[in-house]
Short mmCIF file of C-alpha atoms in Angstrom, two decimals:
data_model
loop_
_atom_site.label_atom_id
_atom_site.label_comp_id
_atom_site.label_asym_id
_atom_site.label_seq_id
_atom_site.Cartn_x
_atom_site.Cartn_y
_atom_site.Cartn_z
CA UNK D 25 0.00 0.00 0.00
CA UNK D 26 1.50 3.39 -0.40
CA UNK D 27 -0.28 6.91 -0.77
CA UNK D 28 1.01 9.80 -3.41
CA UNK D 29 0.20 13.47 -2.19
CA UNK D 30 1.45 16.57 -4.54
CA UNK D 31 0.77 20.08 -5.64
CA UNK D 32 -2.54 20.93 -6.83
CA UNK D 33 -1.64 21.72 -10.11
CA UNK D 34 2.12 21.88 -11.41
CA UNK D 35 2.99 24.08 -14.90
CA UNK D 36 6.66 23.24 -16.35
CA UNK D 37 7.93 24.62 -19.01
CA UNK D 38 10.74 27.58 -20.59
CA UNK D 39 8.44 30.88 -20.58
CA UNK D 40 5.78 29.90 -18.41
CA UNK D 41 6.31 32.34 -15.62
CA UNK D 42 4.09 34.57 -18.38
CA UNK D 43 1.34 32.94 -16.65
CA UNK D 44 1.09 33.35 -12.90
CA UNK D 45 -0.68 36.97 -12.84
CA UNK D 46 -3.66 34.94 -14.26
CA UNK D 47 -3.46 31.28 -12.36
CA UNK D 48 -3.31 34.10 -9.40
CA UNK D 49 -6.38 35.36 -10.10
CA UNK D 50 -7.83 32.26 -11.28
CA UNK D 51 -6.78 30.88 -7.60
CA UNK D 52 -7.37 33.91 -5.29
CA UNK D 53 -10.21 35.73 -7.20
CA UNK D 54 -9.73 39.03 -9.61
CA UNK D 55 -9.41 41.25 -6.64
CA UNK D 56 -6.67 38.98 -4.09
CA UNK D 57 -4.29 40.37 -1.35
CA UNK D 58 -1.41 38.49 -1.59
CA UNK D 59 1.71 38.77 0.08
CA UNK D 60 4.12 38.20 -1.71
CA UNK D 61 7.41 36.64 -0.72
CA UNK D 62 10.31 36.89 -2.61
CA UNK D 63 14.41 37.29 -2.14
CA UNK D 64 16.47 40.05 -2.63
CA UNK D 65 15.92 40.28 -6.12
CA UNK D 66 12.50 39.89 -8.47
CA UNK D 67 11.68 41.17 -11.30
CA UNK D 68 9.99 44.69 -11.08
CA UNK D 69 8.08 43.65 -14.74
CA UNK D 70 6.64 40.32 -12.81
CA UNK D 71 5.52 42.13 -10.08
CA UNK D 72 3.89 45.01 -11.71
CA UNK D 73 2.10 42.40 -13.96
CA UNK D 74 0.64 40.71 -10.95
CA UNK D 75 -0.50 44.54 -10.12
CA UNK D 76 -2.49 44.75 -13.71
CA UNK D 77 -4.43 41.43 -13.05
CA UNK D 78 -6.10 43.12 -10.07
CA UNK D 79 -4.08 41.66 -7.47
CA UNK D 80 -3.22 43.99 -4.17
CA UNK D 81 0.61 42.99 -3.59
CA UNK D 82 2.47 42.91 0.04
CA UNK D 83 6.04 42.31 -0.68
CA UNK D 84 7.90 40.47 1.83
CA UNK D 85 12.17 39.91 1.47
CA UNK D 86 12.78 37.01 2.88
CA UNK D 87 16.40 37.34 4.54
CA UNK D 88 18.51 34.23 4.57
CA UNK D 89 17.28 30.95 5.97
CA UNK D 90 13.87 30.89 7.27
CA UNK D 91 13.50 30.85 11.00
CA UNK D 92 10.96 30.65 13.46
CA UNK D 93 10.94 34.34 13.94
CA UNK D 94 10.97 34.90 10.32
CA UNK D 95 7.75 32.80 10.57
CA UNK D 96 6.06 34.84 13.28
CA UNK D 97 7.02 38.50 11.55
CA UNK D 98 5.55 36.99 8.25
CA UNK D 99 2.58 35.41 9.19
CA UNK D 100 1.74 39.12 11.36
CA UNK D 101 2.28 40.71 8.32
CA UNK D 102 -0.19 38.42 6.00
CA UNK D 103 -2.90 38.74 9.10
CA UNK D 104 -2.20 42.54 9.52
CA UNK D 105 -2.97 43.08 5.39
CA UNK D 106 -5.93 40.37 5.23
CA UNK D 107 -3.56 38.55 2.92
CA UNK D 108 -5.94 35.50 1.07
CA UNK D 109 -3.27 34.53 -1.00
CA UNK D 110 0.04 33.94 -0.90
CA UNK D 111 2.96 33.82 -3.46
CA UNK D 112 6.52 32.82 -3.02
CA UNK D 113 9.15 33.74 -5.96
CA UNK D 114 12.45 32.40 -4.82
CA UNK D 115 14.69 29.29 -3.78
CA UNK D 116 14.08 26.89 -0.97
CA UNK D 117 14.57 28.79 1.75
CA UNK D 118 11.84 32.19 -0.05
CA UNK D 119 9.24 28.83 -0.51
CA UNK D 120 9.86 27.72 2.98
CA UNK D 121 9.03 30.74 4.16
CA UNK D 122 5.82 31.81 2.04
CA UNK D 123 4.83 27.94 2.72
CA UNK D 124 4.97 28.14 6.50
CA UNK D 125 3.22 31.89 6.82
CA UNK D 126 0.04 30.41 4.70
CA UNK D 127 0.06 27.67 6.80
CA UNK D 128 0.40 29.97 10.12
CA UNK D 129 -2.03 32.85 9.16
CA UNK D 130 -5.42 31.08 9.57
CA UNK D 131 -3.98 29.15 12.78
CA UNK D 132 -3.73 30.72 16.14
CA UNK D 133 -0.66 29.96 18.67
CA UNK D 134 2.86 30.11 17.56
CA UNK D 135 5.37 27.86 14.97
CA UNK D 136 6.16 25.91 17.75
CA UNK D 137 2.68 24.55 18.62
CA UNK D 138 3.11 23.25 15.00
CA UNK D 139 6.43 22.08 14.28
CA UNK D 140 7.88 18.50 14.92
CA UNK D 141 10.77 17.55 17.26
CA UNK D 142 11.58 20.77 19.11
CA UNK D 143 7.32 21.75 19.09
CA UNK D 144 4.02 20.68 20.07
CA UNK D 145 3.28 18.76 17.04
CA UNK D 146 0.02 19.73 16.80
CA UNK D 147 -2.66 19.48 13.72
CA UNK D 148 -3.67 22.63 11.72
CA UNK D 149 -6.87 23.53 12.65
CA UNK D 150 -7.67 25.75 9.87
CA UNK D 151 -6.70 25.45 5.84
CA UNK D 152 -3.67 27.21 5.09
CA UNK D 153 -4.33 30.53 2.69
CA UNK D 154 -3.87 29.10 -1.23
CA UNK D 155 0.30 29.30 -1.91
CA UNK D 156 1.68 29.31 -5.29
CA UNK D 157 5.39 28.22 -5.15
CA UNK D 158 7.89 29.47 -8.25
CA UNK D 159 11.28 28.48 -7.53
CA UNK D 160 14.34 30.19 -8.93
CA UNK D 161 16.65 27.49 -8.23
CA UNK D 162 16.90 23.85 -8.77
CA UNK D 163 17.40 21.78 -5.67
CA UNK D 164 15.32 21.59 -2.91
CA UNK D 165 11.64 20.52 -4.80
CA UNK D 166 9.93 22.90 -2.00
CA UNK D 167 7.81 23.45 -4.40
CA UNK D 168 5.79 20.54 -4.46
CA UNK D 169 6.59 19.20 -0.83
CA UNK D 170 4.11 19.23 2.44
CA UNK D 171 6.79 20.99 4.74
CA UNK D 172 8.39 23.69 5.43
CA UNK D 173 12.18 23.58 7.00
CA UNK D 174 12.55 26.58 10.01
CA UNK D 175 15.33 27.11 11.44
CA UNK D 176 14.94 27.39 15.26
CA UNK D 177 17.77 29.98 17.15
CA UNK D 178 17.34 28.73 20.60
CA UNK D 179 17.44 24.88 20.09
CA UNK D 180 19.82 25.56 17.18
CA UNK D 181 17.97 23.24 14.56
CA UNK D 182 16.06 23.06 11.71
CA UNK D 183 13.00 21.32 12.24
CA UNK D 184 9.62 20.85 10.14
CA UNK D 185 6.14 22.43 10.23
CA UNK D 186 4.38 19.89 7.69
CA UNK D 187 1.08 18.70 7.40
CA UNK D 188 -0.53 17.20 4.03
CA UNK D 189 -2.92 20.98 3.57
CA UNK D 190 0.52 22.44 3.65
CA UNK D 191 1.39 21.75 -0.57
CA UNK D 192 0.52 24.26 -2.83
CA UNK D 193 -1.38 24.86 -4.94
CA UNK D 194 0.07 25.76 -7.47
CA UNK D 195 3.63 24.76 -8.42
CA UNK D 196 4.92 26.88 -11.54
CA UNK D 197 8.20 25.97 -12.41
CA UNK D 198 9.89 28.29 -15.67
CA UNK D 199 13.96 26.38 -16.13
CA UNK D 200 14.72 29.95 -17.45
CA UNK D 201 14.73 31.69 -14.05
CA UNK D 202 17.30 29.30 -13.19
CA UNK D 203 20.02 30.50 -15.58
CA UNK D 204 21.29 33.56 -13.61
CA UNK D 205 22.17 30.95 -10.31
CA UNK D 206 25.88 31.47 -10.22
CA UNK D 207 28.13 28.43 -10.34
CA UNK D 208 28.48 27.64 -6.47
CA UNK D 209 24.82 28.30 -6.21
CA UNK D 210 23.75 25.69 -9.45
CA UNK D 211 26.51 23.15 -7.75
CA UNK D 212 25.05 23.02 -4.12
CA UNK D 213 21.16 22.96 -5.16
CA UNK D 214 22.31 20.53 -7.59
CA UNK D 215 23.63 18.35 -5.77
CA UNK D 216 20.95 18.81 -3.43
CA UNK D 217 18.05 17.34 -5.78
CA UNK D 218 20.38 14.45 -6.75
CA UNK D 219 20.41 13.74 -2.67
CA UNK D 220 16.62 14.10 -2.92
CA UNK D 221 16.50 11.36 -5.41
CA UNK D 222 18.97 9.20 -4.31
CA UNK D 223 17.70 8.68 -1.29
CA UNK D 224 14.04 8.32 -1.43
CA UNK D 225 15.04 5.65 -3.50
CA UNK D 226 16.79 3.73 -1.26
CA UNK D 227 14.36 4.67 1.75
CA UNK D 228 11.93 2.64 4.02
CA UNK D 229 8.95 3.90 2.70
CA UNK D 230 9.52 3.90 -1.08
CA UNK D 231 6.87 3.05 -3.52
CA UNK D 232 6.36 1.97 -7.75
CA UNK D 233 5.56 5.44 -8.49
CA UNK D 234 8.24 7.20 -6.13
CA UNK D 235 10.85 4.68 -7.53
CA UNK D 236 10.10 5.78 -11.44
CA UNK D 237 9.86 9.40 -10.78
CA UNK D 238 13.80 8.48 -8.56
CA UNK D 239 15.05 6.35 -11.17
CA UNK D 240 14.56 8.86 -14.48
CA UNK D 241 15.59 11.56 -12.07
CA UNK D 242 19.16 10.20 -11.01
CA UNK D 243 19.97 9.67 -14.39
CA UNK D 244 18.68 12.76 -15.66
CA UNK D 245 20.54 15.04 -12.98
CA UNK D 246 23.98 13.10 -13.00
CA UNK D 247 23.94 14.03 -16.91
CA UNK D 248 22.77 17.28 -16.69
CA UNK D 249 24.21 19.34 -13.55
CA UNK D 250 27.87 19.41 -14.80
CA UNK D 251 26.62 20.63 -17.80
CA UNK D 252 24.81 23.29 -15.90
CA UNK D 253 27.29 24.08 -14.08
CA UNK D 254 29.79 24.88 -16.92
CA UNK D 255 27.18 26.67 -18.67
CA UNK D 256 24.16 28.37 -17.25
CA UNK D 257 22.21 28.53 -20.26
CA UNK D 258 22.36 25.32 -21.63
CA UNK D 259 18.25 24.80 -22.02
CA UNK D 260 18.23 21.15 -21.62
CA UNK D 261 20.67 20.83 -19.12
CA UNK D 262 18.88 23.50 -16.84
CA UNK D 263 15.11 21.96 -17.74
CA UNK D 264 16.51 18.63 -16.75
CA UNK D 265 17.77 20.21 -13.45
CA UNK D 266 14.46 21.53 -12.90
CA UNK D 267 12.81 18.26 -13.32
CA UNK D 268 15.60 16.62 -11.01
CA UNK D 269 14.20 18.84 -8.43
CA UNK D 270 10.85 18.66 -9.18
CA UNK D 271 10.97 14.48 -9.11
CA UNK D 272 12.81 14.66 -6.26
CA UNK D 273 10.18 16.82 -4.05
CA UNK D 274 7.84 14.59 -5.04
CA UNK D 275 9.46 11.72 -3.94
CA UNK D 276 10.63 12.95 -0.66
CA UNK D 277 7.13 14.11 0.29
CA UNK D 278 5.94 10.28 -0.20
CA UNK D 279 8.90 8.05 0.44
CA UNK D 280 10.99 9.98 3.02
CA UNK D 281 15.17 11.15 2.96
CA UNK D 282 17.63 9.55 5.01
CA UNK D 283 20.41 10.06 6.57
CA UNK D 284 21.96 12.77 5.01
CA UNK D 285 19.05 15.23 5.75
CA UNK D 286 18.73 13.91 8.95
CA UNK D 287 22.34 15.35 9.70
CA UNK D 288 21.59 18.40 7.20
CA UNK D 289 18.82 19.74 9.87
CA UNK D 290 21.31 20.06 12.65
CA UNK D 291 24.02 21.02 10.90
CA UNK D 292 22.05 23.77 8.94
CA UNK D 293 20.81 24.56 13.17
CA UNK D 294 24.26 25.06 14.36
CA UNK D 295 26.25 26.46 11.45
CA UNK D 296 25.58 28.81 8.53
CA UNK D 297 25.72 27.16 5.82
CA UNK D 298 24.35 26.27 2.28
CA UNK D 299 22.46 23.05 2.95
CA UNK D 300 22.63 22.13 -0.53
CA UNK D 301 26.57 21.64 -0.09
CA UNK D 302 26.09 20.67 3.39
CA UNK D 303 23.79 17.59 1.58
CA UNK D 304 26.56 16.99 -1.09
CA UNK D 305 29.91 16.25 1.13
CA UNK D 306 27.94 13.87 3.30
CA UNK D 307 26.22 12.27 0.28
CA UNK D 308 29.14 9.74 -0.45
CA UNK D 309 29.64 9.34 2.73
CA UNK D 310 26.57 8.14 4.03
CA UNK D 311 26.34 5.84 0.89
CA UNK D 312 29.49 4.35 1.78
CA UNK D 313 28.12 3.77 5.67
CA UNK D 314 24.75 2.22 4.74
CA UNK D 315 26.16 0.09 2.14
CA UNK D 316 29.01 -1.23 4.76
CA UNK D 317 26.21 -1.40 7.53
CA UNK D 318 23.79 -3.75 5.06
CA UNK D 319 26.47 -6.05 4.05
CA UNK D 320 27.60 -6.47 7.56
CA UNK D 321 24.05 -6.49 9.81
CA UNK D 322 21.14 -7.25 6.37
CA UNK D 323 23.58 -8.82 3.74
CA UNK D 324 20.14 -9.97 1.82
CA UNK D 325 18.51 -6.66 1.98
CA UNK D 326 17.34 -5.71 -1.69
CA UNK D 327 18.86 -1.78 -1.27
CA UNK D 328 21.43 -3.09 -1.56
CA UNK D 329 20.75 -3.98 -5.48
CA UNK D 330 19.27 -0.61 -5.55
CA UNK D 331 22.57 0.69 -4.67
CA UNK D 332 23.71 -0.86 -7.40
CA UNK D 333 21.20 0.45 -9.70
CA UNK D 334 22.16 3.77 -8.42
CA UNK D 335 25.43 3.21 -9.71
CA UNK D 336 24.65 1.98 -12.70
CA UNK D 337 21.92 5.21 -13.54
CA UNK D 338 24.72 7.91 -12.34
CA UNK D 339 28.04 6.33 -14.83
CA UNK D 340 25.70 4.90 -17.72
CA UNK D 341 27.53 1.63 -17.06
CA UNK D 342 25.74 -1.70 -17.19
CA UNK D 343 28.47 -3.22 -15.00
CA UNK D 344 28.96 -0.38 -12.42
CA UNK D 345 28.65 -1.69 -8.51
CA UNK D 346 27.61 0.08 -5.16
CA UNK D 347 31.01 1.38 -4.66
CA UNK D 348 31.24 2.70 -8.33
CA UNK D 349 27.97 4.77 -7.30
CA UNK D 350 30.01 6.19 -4.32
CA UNK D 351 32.54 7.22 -6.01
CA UNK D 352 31.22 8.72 -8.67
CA UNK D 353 29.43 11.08 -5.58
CA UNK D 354 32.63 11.64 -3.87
CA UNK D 355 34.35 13.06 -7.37
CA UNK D 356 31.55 15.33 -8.25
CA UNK D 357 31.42 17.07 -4.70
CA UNK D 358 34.60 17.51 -5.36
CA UNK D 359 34.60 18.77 -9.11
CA UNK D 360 32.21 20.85 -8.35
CA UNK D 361 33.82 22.76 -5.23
CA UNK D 362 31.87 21.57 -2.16
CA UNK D 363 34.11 22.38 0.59
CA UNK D 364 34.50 20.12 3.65
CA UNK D 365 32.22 21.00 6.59
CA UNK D 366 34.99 22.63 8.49
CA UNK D 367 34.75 25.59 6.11
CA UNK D 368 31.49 26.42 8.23
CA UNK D 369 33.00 26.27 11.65
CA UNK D 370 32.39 23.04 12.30
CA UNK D 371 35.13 20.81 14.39
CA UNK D 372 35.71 17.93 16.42
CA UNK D 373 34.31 19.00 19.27
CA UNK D 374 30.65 19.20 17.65
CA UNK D 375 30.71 15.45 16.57
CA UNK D 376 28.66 14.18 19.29
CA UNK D 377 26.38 16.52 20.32
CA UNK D 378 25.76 16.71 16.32
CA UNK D 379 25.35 12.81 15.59
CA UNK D 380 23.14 12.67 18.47
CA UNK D 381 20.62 15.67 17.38
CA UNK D 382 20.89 14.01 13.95
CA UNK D 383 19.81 10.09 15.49
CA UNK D 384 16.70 12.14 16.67
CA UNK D 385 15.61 14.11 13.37
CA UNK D 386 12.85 12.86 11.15
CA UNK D 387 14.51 12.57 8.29
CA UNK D 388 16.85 9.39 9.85
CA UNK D 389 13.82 7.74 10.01
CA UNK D 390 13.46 6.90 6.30
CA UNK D 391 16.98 5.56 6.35
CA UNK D 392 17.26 2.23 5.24
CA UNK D 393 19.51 1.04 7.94
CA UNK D 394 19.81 2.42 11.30
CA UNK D 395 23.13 3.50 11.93
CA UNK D 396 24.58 3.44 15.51
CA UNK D 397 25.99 6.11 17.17
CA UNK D 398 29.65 5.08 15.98
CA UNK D 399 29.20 5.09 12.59
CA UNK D 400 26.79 8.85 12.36
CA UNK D 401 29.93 10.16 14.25
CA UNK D 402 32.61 8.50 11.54
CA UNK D 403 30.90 10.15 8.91
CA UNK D 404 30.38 13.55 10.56
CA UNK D 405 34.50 13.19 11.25
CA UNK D 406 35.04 12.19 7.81
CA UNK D 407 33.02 15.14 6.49
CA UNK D 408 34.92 17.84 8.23
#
């Protein structure tokens, strides 16, 4: 048995961004007030044409990672306006945001009543406003996922506020607003939606439909993002990105991550730093512990032939093994520039209080091996 949950409606394709003045009025009614949530930069054309369809706009610039305060200022703001509609234009961390303030707005009580592990846990008890979701990057698939990733300053963590109301409704994604990324940014959210396909394929929970959307995404994004990254306007290499990304929230909404997010969340807590790269130098590493921990504790476990498959859908070769697959993760980190995770202050001394956040996180529960305390802090050592 297995369940598939996803945006409302999801519009690919080069040019399409042309359309979101009218799918917002079509989804908030000719005369909306949406807030809308964008980064640092956004088209002043794209914003005035939401103006001509009617819509009343509240801009909102997100700043960095979303945190729980960011969440409380933003979801003030959408009350204080009578925002009905909400619209995020940005990467991961702009739809994060504009995710979690429609799903706060309606719902009294703070973030924390809502989110899991550090919070209450509780149920919405009112629909979120309608969210549209454009990203701008390629990576994270926020745009078609039920949570949104806060980062919390007092337990120093990034934790979830999810809940199955929480996708949106719309999910426009235009490959063209992905060709100004610069080359660090295209190489960590790259790398980032290969992790989110990866390992929702090898997870607990995954399912036929999960494992197509995984297996044409791998192979799409391992041809694709050096080509991207080399050259930001190769269409088909920055379309195929886009889909990478796309697949892969898809997938993680319905089969679960592993245990590289499950060490991304605390790390992300604790340390600045691009979780996209964070996600890419513990990639090959976390390959190379589950692999070692299935042949020693579940040597007939069948990931571990999906292991192999991964390897054999990253190189194009027929004959490629598990340890092919990790190295071919290890070289592109590399290739691409990810830096080690001491670049972001993190040392020694952090190992165990890290490893043992990351045992507790929700992602580590789609693993497909649990990994003991040992080997979590081996691969955070190995990392740095």
């Amino acid at each position: 048995m297995f369940e598939l949950a996803t945006a409302t409606k999801i519009v690919f394709g080069d040019g399409c961004i042309a359309r979101l003045p009218a799918l917002a009025a079509e989804l908030g009614g000719p005369a909306a007030r949406v807030l809308l949530v964008t980064g640092r930069s956004v088209s002043p054309e794209l914003v005035a044409s939401l103006g001509r369809a009617g819509l009343a706009i509240t801009r909102l610039v997100a700043q960095g990672e979303p945190t729980t305060n960011a969440a409380r200022e933003g979801t003030a703001l959408a009350r204080e306006e009578a925002c009905t509609l909400v619209i995020a234009i940005g990467g991961g961390s702009v739809i994060d945001l504009g995710k979690a303030i429609a799903a706060l707005a309606p719902n009294a009580g703070d973030p924390l009543d809502y989110l899991e592990v550090i919070g209450r846990g509780l149920p919405l008890a009112a629909a979120p406003l309608p969210f549209i979701a454009v990203p701008t990057t390629a990576g994270t698939g926020a745009e078609v996922t039920k949570n949104a990733v806060l980062a919390d300053p007092v337990s120093r963590v990034k934790v979830s506020l999810r809940s199955d109301a929480m996708l949106p409704r719309v999910a426009l994604l235009d490959p063209e607003l992905t060709w100004s990324m610069p080359k660090a940014v295209t190489a960590s959210t790259g790398l980032d939606a290969i992790t989110q396909v990866i390992e929702p394929f090898v997870s607990n929970a995954a399912s036929p439909v999960t494992d197509a959307l995984c297996r044409d995404a791998i192979a799409r994004g391992a041809r694709a993002i050096r080509r991207a990254f080399e050259s930001g306007e190769d269409r088909e290499a920055r379309s195929d990105m886009a889909l990478t990304s796309l697949f892969g929230g898809i997938a993680l909404a319905n089969a679960k991550l592993g245990a590289v997010h499950g060490f991304a969340g605390p790390i992300g807590g604790t340390f600045e730093s691009p979780h996209g790269a964070v996600c890419a130098r513990l990639l090959p590493l976390v390959m190379e512990a589950n692999v070692r921990a299935l042949r020693a504790r579940s040597p007939g476990s069948p990931i571990l032939e999906r292991y192999h498959e991964v390897a054999r859908l990253v190189t194009g070769d027929p004959r490629a093994l598990a340890d092919d697959g990790i190295r071919w993760a290890a070289e592109l980190a590399d290739d691409l520039g990810i830096p080690s995770l001491s670049r972001y202050g993190m040392k020694e001394e952090h190992v165990t209080l890290l490893a043992s956040k990351s045992a507790r996180a929700s992602s580590m529960k789609g693993n497909p091996i649990v990994l003991t305390e040992e080997e979590l802090e081996e691969i955070l050592r190995r990392a740095l």
